[in-house]
Amino acid sequence: MRKEIGFWFKQKVDAFCQKLERNILADKSLKCKVVFGPVRSRRLGNVLGINNVKLKVCSYNCIYCPSGKTTCCSICTNYCLSPYELHLSVKNKLKELNESKKNIEYIVFAGSGEPTLDSSLSKEIMLLREFGYKIAVFTNSSLLWNPNIRENLMYADYVSVKIDTAIESTWHKINRPHQRLDYKIILEGIKNFSNKYRGTFVTETTLIKNINDSQAEIEELSKFLSTIKRKTSYFMTPIYPPSESYAGSPDNETLNHISEMIKELVADSVLLCCPENEEFFVTDDFRNELLGLLSLHPVKVEAVELTAKYQKKLQILEELIENRLINEIVFEGEKYFSVNSAE
Ligand code: SF4
């Protein structure tokens, strides 16, 4: 009798869990914004992206941000999905990837906001470990002065921190930080973290014309980078249309000059200045997955059209254009689709 009651109870719990999972996965438009990709990362290969902070909530409002202007400049915690919902959404996405025979190398916390604003980050990393992939976090580093944030990041296998400059006045111009942030304390926090962290620690610097592309800038930055323990320092130029039209790449002559300086002054530096071919993958829901990715950054028209054609989804693409949910923009001679923020 006891055995029968146990069996009946288990069946009820299983049915309840399945219903709960179905409900959680039902809202595709949100899930596709939080779990996106796979996308091709220049450093990590094919990755599945997690963007678990609310759209365009960030502690910075960078002039080159590919997701557009920060709508809420905040240093308060926020998130879209609970750790359980996130785990379930990733599990579902990985199942789709498996079915479409797409491989990924990493699960990456990055996106249109600052991932460390999510106070459950360490819990989420631990839950996602179950799937056997390495976990990376791309942070703007603005909250690394906070020991709790540093502790959360300790759980990741790979941490990339943004350091666009070592000069405070330039930091204000380029990253336009939340008013309560203090750059000296942030730089100390980065140093502190680099000394304790045991995973792969790298830095990234985006070079912007007439802002952080001078000799003095590179010299100051190289001095700071020499004080932290890091595997590699990546330097890049904006590859997507920036939120401010003046935030362009340095011209070729300047770029050649600073490339030489960087090689000479910054040990273990890598220049990622050349835009690569963009690929766009869809696993299940073309419409929502495209809108989710476009909310993070514009995607080349060529890449989207190729996928739409291949997946026989050209009609959906045409509808999105007709209904003005997406539009075409041009950046450095290339055509991109972007979400129509005016709608
Ligand atoms: S580039 Fe990154 S750090 Fe800067 S505003 Fe955009 S999301 Fe925030």
GROMACS .gro file of C-alpha atoms and ligand atoms in nm:
model
  351
    1MET     CA    1   0.000   0.000   0.000
    2ARG     CA    2   0.280   0.234   0.101
    3LYS     CA    3   0.455   0.162  -0.227
    4GLU     CA    4   0.140   0.250  -0.424
    5ILE     CA    5   0.097   0.580  -0.241
    6GLY     CA    6   0.463   0.660  -0.308
    7PHE     CA    7   0.417   0.583  -0.679
    8TRP     CA    8   0.098   0.793  -0.699
    9PHE     CA    9   0.272   1.082  -0.525
   10LYS     CA   10   0.571   1.065  -0.760
   11GLN     CA   11   0.343   1.071  -1.064
   12LYS     CA   12   0.167   1.382  -0.931
   13VAL     CA   13   0.498   1.559  -0.863
   14ASP     CA   14   0.630   1.468  -1.212
   15ALA     CA   15   0.312   1.597  -1.377
   16PHE     CA   16   0.332   1.918  -1.175
   17CYS     CA   17   0.700   1.971  -1.270
   18GLN     CA   18   0.627   1.912  -1.639
   19LYS     CA   19   0.343   2.164  -1.632
   20LEU     CA   20   0.565   2.416  -1.455
   21GLU     CA   21   0.843   2.366  -1.713
   22ARG     CA   22   0.598   2.408  -2.003
   23ASN     CA   23   0.470   2.733  -1.852
   24ILE     CA   24   0.821   2.866  -1.796
   25LEU     CA   25   0.926   2.786  -2.153
   26ALA     CA   26   0.605   2.925  -2.306
   27ASP     CA   27   0.718   3.289  -2.319
   28LYS     CA   28   0.959   3.258  -2.612
   29SER     CA   29   1.007   3.630  -2.669
   30LEU     CA   30   1.167   3.674  -2.326
   31LYS     CA   31   1.364   3.347  -2.330
   32CYS     CA   32   1.515   3.432  -2.670
   33LYS     CA   33   1.638   3.763  -2.532
   34VAL     CA   34   1.796   3.599  -2.228
   35VAL     CA   35   1.944   3.287  -2.390
   36PHE     CA   36   2.074   3.375  -2.734
   37GLY     CA   37   2.284   3.223  -3.006
   38PRO     CA   38   2.487   3.029  -3.067
   39VAL     CA   39   2.699   3.319  -3.188
   40ARG     CA   40   3.057   3.324  -3.306
   41SER     CA   41   3.295   3.484  -3.057
   42ARG     CA   42   3.632   3.597  -3.192
   43ARG     CA   43   3.801   3.468  -2.878
   44LEU     CA   44   3.601   3.166  -2.768
   45GLY     CA   45   3.455   3.010  -3.084
   46ASN     CA   46   3.084   2.921  -3.096
   47VAL     CA   47   2.918   3.024  -2.773
   48LEU     CA   48   2.573   3.023  -2.619
   49GLY     CA   49   2.502   3.367  -2.474
   50ILE     CA   50   2.318   3.457  -2.154
   51ASN     CA   51   2.187   3.809  -2.109
   52ASN     CA   52   2.003   3.786  -1.777
   53VAL     CA   53   1.979   4.155  -1.690
   54LYS     CA   54   1.694   4.371  -1.809
   55LEU     CA   55   1.732   4.520  -2.154
   56LYS     CA   56   1.980   4.808  -2.157
   57VAL     CA   57   2.023   4.826  -1.781
   58CYS     CA   58   2.392   4.889  -1.731
   59SER     CA   59   2.631   5.067  -1.497
   60TYR     CA   60   2.791   5.225  -1.807
   61ASN     CA   61   2.653   5.403  -2.112
   62CYS     CA   62   2.945   5.349  -2.350
   63ILE     CA   63   2.956   5.569  -2.657
   64TYR     CA   64   3.033   5.264  -2.873
   65CYS     CA   65   2.771   5.031  -2.721
   66PRO     CA   66   2.623   4.814  -2.999
   67SER     CA   67   2.296   4.769  -2.805
   68GLY     CA   68   2.211   5.139  -2.817
   69LYS     CA   69   2.193   5.393  -2.537
   70THR     CA   70   2.159   5.269  -2.178
   71THR     CA   71   1.800   5.334  -2.074
   72CYS     CA   72   1.868   5.277  -1.705
   73CYS     CA   73   2.216   5.353  -1.576
   74SER     CA   74   2.218   5.155  -1.254
   75ILE     CA   75   2.442   4.984  -1.002
   76CYS     CA   76   2.150   4.804  -0.832
   77THR     CA   77   2.099   4.433  -0.880
   78ASN     CA   78   1.842   4.313  -1.133
   79TYR     CA   79   1.768   4.004  -1.338
   80CYS     CA   80   1.516   3.865  -1.590
   81LEU     CA   81   1.499   3.495  -1.505
   82SER     CA   82   1.545   3.321  -1.170
   83PRO     CA   83   1.831   3.067  -1.153
   84TYR     CA   84   1.578   2.784  -1.194
   85GLU     CA   85   1.410   2.944  -1.499
   86LEU     CA   86   1.750   3.017  -1.651
   87HIS     CA   87   1.869   2.660  -1.597
   88LEU     CA   88   1.556   2.530  -1.765
   89SER     CA   89   1.584   2.769  -2.060
   90VAL     CA   90   1.949   2.676  -2.117
   91LYS     CA   91   1.866   2.305  -2.091
   92ASN     CA   92   1.595   2.348  -2.353
   93LYS     CA   93   1.824   2.548  -2.582
   94LEU     CA   94   2.104   2.292  -2.553
   95LYS     CA   95   1.854   2.021  -2.649
   96GLU     CA   96   1.765   2.219  -2.964
   97LEU     CA   97   2.134   2.269  -3.043
   98ASN     CA   98   2.196   1.900  -3.003
   99GLU     CA   99   1.909   1.819  -3.238
  100SER     CA  100   2.040   2.063  -3.500
  101LYS     CA  101   2.395   1.926  -3.450
  102LYS     CA  102   2.545   2.262  -3.352
  103ASN     CA  103   2.839   2.258  -3.115
  104ILE     CA  104   2.935   2.525  -2.868
  105GLU     CA  105   3.257   2.577  -2.678
  106TYR     CA  106   3.137   2.804  -2.396
  107ILE     CA  107   2.833   2.941  -2.220
  108VAL     CA  108   2.895   3.315  -2.194
  109PHE     CA  109   2.730   3.572  -1.966
  110ALA     CA  110   2.735   3.892  -2.172
  111GLY     CA  111   2.487   4.109  -2.359
  112SER     CA  112   2.311   4.441  -2.358
  113GLY     CA  113   2.361   4.506  -1.987
  114GLU     CA  114   2.621   4.436  -1.719
  115PRO     CA  115   2.607   4.065  -1.617
  116THR     CA  116   2.743   4.123  -1.265
  117LEU     CA  117   2.429   4.325  -1.182
  118ASP     CA  118   2.262   3.985  -1.151
  119SER     CA  119   2.317   3.898  -0.784
  120SER     CA  120   2.251   3.526  -0.848
  121LEU     CA  121   2.536   3.501  -1.098
  122SER     CA  122   2.744   3.252  -0.895
  123LYS     CA  123   2.437   3.034  -0.830
  124GLU     CA  124   2.353   3.034  -1.201
  125ILE     CA  125   2.710   2.943  -1.296
  126MET     CA  126   2.701   2.650  -1.054
  127LEU     CA  127   2.366   2.530  -1.192
  128LEU     CA  128   2.482   2.556  -1.554
  129ARG     CA  129   2.795   2.350  -1.478
  130GLU     CA  130   2.570   2.045  -1.498
  131PHE     CA  131   2.578   2.075  -1.879
  132GLY     CA  132   2.954   2.027  -1.895
  133TYR     CA  133   3.050   2.349  -2.076
  134LYS     CA  134   3.304   2.604  -1.964
  135ILE     CA  135   3.148   2.927  -1.839
  136ALA     CA  136   3.274   3.274  -1.929
  137VAL     CA  137   3.168   3.617  -1.804
  138PHE     CA  138   3.232   3.936  -2.002
  139THR     CA  139   3.206   4.219  -1.753
  140ASN     CA  140   3.255   4.593  -1.786
  141SER     CA  141   3.445   4.564  -1.452
  142SER     CA  142   3.265   4.862  -1.296
  143LEU     CA  143   3.151   4.662  -0.992
  144LEU     CA  144   3.479   4.484  -0.920
  145TRP     CA  145   3.540   4.718  -0.625
  146ASN     CA  146   3.267   4.514  -0.451
  147PRO     CA  147   3.398   4.195  -0.278
  148ASN     CA  148   3.063   4.016  -0.336
  149ILE     CA  149   3.087   4.072  -0.710
  150ARG     CA  150   3.448   3.952  -0.713
  151GLU     CA  151   3.335   3.643  -0.524
  152ASN     CA  152   3.057   3.576  -0.780
  153LEU     CA  153   3.307   3.593  -1.064
  154MET     CA  154   3.541   3.343  -0.897
  155TYR     CA  155   3.303   3.065  -1.010
  156ALA     CA  156   3.358   3.130  -1.383
  157ASP     CA  157   3.627   2.957  -1.592
  158TYR     CA  158   3.700   3.267  -1.798
  159VAL     CA  159   3.657   3.633  -1.707
  160SER     CA  160   3.705   3.919  -1.950
  161VAL     CA  161   3.714   4.271  -1.804
  162LYS     CA  162   3.668   4.594  -1.992
  163ILE     CA  163   3.949   4.847  -1.944
  164ASP     CA  164   3.925   5.108  -2.218
  165THR     CA  165   4.157   5.353  -2.049
  166ALA     CA  166   4.360   5.411  -1.734
  167ILE     CA  167   4.283   5.784  -1.735
  168GLU     CA  168   3.978   5.890  -1.537
  169SER     CA  169   3.872   6.182  -1.760
  170THR     CA  170   3.877   5.951  -2.066
  171TRP     CA  171   3.676   5.691  -1.873
  172HIS     CA  172   3.402   5.953  -1.828
  173LYS     CA  173   3.406   6.034  -2.201
  174ILE     CA  174   3.405   5.680  -2.331
  175ASN     CA  175   3.218   5.469  -2.073
  176ARG     CA  176   2.994   5.743  -1.926
  177PRO     CA  177   2.966   5.561  -1.590
  178HIS     CA  178   2.699   5.572  -1.321
  179GLN     CA  179   2.764   5.883  -1.112
  180ARG     CA  180   2.842   5.690  -0.794
  181LEU     CA  181   3.128   5.493  -0.948
  182ASP     CA  182   3.490   5.581  -0.874
  183TYR     CA  183   3.752   5.471  -1.126
  184LYS     CA  184   4.048   5.450  -0.886
  185ILE     CA  185   3.858   5.204  -0.668
  186ILE     CA  186   3.748   5.004  -0.973
  187LEU     CA  187   4.107   4.972  -1.097
  188GLU     CA  188   4.211   4.856  -0.747
  189GLY     CA  189   3.928   4.600  -0.755
  190ILE     CA  190   4.049   4.467  -1.091
  191LYS     CA  191   4.401   4.429  -0.951
  192ASN     CA  192   4.273   4.256  -0.640
  193PHE     CA  193   4.060   4.015  -0.845
  194SER     CA  194   4.343   3.931  -1.084
  195ASN     CA  195   4.564   3.830  -0.790
  196LYS     CA  196   4.311   3.587  -0.648
  197TYR     CA  197   4.132   3.447  -0.952
  198ARG     CA  198   4.246   3.103  -1.070
  199GLY     CA  199   4.067   3.086  -1.407
  200THR     CA  200   4.157   3.252  -1.738
  201PHE     CA  201   4.164   3.626  -1.685
  202VAL     CA  202   4.180   3.861  -1.986
  203THR     CA  203   4.123   4.231  -2.050
  204GLU     CA  204   3.958   4.403  -2.346
  205THR     CA  205   4.003   4.755  -2.472
  206THR     CA  206   3.795   4.917  -2.745
  207LEU     CA  207   3.988   5.182  -2.935
  208ILE     CA  208   3.790   5.490  -3.035
  209LYS     CA  209   3.902   5.761  -3.271
  210ASN     CA  210   4.030   6.078  -3.100
  211ILE     CA  211   3.934   5.949  -2.754
  212ASN     CA  212   4.165   5.671  -2.638
  213ASP     CA  213   4.390   5.628  -2.942
  214SER     CA  214   4.672   5.865  -2.847
  215GLN     CA  215   5.025   5.773  -2.745
  216ALA     CA  216   4.966   5.903  -2.390
  217GLU     CA  217   4.656   5.684  -2.356
  218ILE     CA  218   4.835   5.366  -2.464
  219GLU     CA  219   5.131   5.442  -2.239
  220GLU     CA  220   4.911   5.492  -1.931
  221LEU     CA  221   4.707   5.184  -2.009
  222SER     CA  222   5.016   4.969  -2.059
  223LYS     CA  223   5.147   5.081  -1.718
  224PHE     CA  224   4.825   4.969  -1.551
  225LEU     CA  225   4.807   4.641  -1.744
  226SER     CA  226   5.160   4.556  -1.634
  227THR     CA  227   5.040   4.561  -1.271
  228ILE     CA  228   4.770   4.295  -1.310
  229LYS     CA  229   4.791   3.919  -1.356
  230ARG     CA  230   4.629   3.841  -1.689
  231LYS     CA  231   4.662   3.589  -1.968
  232THR     CA  232   4.595   3.820  -2.263
  233SER     CA  233   4.497   4.180  -2.330
  234TYR     CA  234   4.271   4.216  -2.632
  235PHE     CA  235   4.244   4.540  -2.827
  236MET     CA  236   3.964   4.596  -3.074
  237THR     CA  237   3.769   4.858  -3.264
  238PRO     CA  238   3.388   4.880  -3.283
  239ILE     CA  239   3.257   4.618  -3.527
  240TYR     CA  240   2.889   4.707  -3.488
  241PRO     CA  241   2.714   5.042  -3.534
  242PRO     CA  242   2.784   5.238  -3.211
  243SER     CA  243   2.526   5.416  -2.998
  244GLU     CA  244   2.696   5.751  -3.077
  245SER     CA  245   2.780   5.815  -3.441
  246TYR     CA  246   3.111   5.985  -3.349
  247ALA     CA  247   3.241   5.669  -3.177
  248GLY     CA  248   3.424   5.530  -3.478
  249SER     CA  249   3.746   5.335  -3.524
  250PRO     CA  250   4.078   5.519  -3.536
  251ASP     CA  251   4.190   5.581  -3.896
  252ASN     CA  252   4.429   5.331  -4.054
  253GLU     CA  253   4.740   5.540  -4.002
  254THR     CA  254   4.669   5.588  -3.631
  255LEU     CA  255   4.573   5.224  -3.596
  256ASN     CA  256   4.902   5.110  -3.749
  257HIS     CA  257   5.094   5.340  -3.519
  258ILE     CA  258   4.917   5.232  -3.200
  259SER     CA  259   4.933   4.866  -3.304
  260GLU     CA  260   5.312   4.894  -3.302
  261MET     CA  261   5.304   5.066  -2.963
  262ILE     CA  262   5.074   4.806  -2.814
  263LYS     CA  263   5.297   4.521  -2.935
  264GLU     CA  264   5.596   4.691  -2.782
  265LEU     CA  265   5.446   4.805  -2.452
  266VAL     CA  266   5.182   4.546  -2.361
  267ALA     CA  267   5.302   4.190  -2.306
  268ASP     CA  268   5.062   3.920  -2.431
  269SER     CA  269   4.851   4.160  -2.633
  270VAL     CA  270   4.631   4.060  -2.925
  271LEU     CA  271   4.475   4.298  -3.174
  272LEU     CA  272   4.128   4.202  -3.289
  273CYS     CA  273   4.081   4.493  -3.523
  274CYS     CA  274   3.961   4.318  -3.838
  275PRO     CA  275   3.588   4.248  -3.863
  276GLU     CA  276   3.528   3.886  -3.945
  277ASN     CA  277   3.251   3.717  -4.141
  278GLU     CA  278   2.941   3.707  -3.931
  279GLU     CA  279   2.733   3.394  -3.891
  280PHE     CA  280   2.380   3.381  -3.761
  281PHE     CA  281   2.231   3.056  -3.631
  282VAL     CA  282   1.871   2.980  -3.545
  283THR     CA  283   1.771   2.663  -3.368
  284ASP     CA  284   1.395   2.680  -3.335
  285ASP     CA  285   1.206   3.007  -3.352
  286PHE     CA  286   1.345   3.233  -3.628
  287ARG     CA  287   1.135   3.537  -3.538
  288ASN     CA  288   1.208   3.552  -3.165
  289GLU     CA  289   1.568   3.439  -3.193
  290LEU     CA  290   1.641   3.709  -3.451
  291LEU     CA  291   1.467   3.979  -3.243
  292GLY     CA  292   1.652   3.856  -2.933
  293LEU     CA  293   1.991   3.882  -3.102
  294LEU     CA  294   1.912   4.218  -3.262
  295SER     CA  295   1.826   4.358  -2.920
  296LEU     CA  296   2.194   4.296  -2.832
  297HIS     CA  297   2.355   4.427  -3.148
  298PRO     CA  298   2.280   4.482  -3.518
  299VAL     CA  299   2.351   4.185  -3.746
  300LYS     CA  300   2.471   4.202  -4.106
  301VAL     CA  301   2.185   4.190  -4.358
  302GLU     CA  302   2.377   3.933  -4.561
  303ALA     CA  303   2.406   3.692  -4.265
  304VAL     CA  304   2.037   3.723  -4.171
  305GLU     CA  305   1.916   3.681  -4.529
  306LEU     CA  306   2.134   3.377  -4.579
  307THR     CA  307   1.990   3.206  -4.270
  308ALA     CA  308   1.634   3.310  -4.357
  309LYS     CA  309   1.674   3.163  -4.705
  310TYR     CA  310   1.836   2.844  -4.580
  311GLN     CA  311   1.565   2.792  -4.318
  312LYS     CA  312   1.283   2.893  -4.554
  313LYS     CA  313   1.191   3.185  -4.328
  314LEU     CA  314   1.212   3.468  -4.582
  315GLN     CA  315   0.843   3.542  -4.533
  316ILE     CA  316   0.894   3.598  -4.158
  317LEU     CA  317   1.185   3.829  -4.235
  318GLU     CA  318   0.971   4.028  -4.481
  319GLU     CA  319   0.694   4.057  -4.220
  320LEU     CA  320   0.937   4.190  -3.959
  321ILE     CA  321   1.054   4.455  -4.208
  322GLU     CA  322   0.701   4.543  -4.324
  323ASN     CA  323   0.578   4.576  -3.966
  324ARG     CA  324   0.881   4.795  -3.896
  325LEU     CA  325   1.000   4.578  -3.609
  326ILE     CA  326   1.343   4.577  -3.769
  327ASN     CA  327   1.510   4.816  -4.009
  328GLU     CA  328   1.823   4.847  -4.216
  329ILE     CA  329   2.110   5.073  -4.114
  330VAL     CA  330   2.451   5.131  -4.271
  331PHE     CA  331   2.778   5.132  -4.077
  332GLU     CA  332   3.118   5.172  -4.242
  333GLY     CA  333   2.972   5.078  -4.581
  334GLU     CA  334   2.803   4.757  -4.455
  335LYS     CA  335   2.429   4.703  -4.425
  336TYR     CA  336   2.290   4.579  -4.092
  337PHE     CA  337   1.952   4.488  -3.953
  338SER     CA  338   1.873   4.645  -3.618
  339VAL     CA  339   1.565   4.649  -3.395
  340ASN     CA  340   1.352   4.951  -3.463
  341SER     CA  341   1.370   5.131  -3.129
  342ALA     CA  342   1.132   5.403  -3.252
  343GLU     CA  343   0.844   5.154  -3.275
  344SF4     S1  344   2.917   4.833  -2.414
  344SF4    FE1  345   2.873   4.694  -2.244
  344SF4     S2  346   2.931   4.813  -2.065
  344SF4    FE2  347   2.911   4.958  -2.229
  344SF4     S3  348   2.699   5.033  -2.215
  344SF4    FE3  349   2.700   4.862  -2.361
  344SF4     S4  350   2.648   4.685  -2.235
  344SF4    FE4  351   2.712   4.847  -2.093
   0.00000   0.00000   0.00000
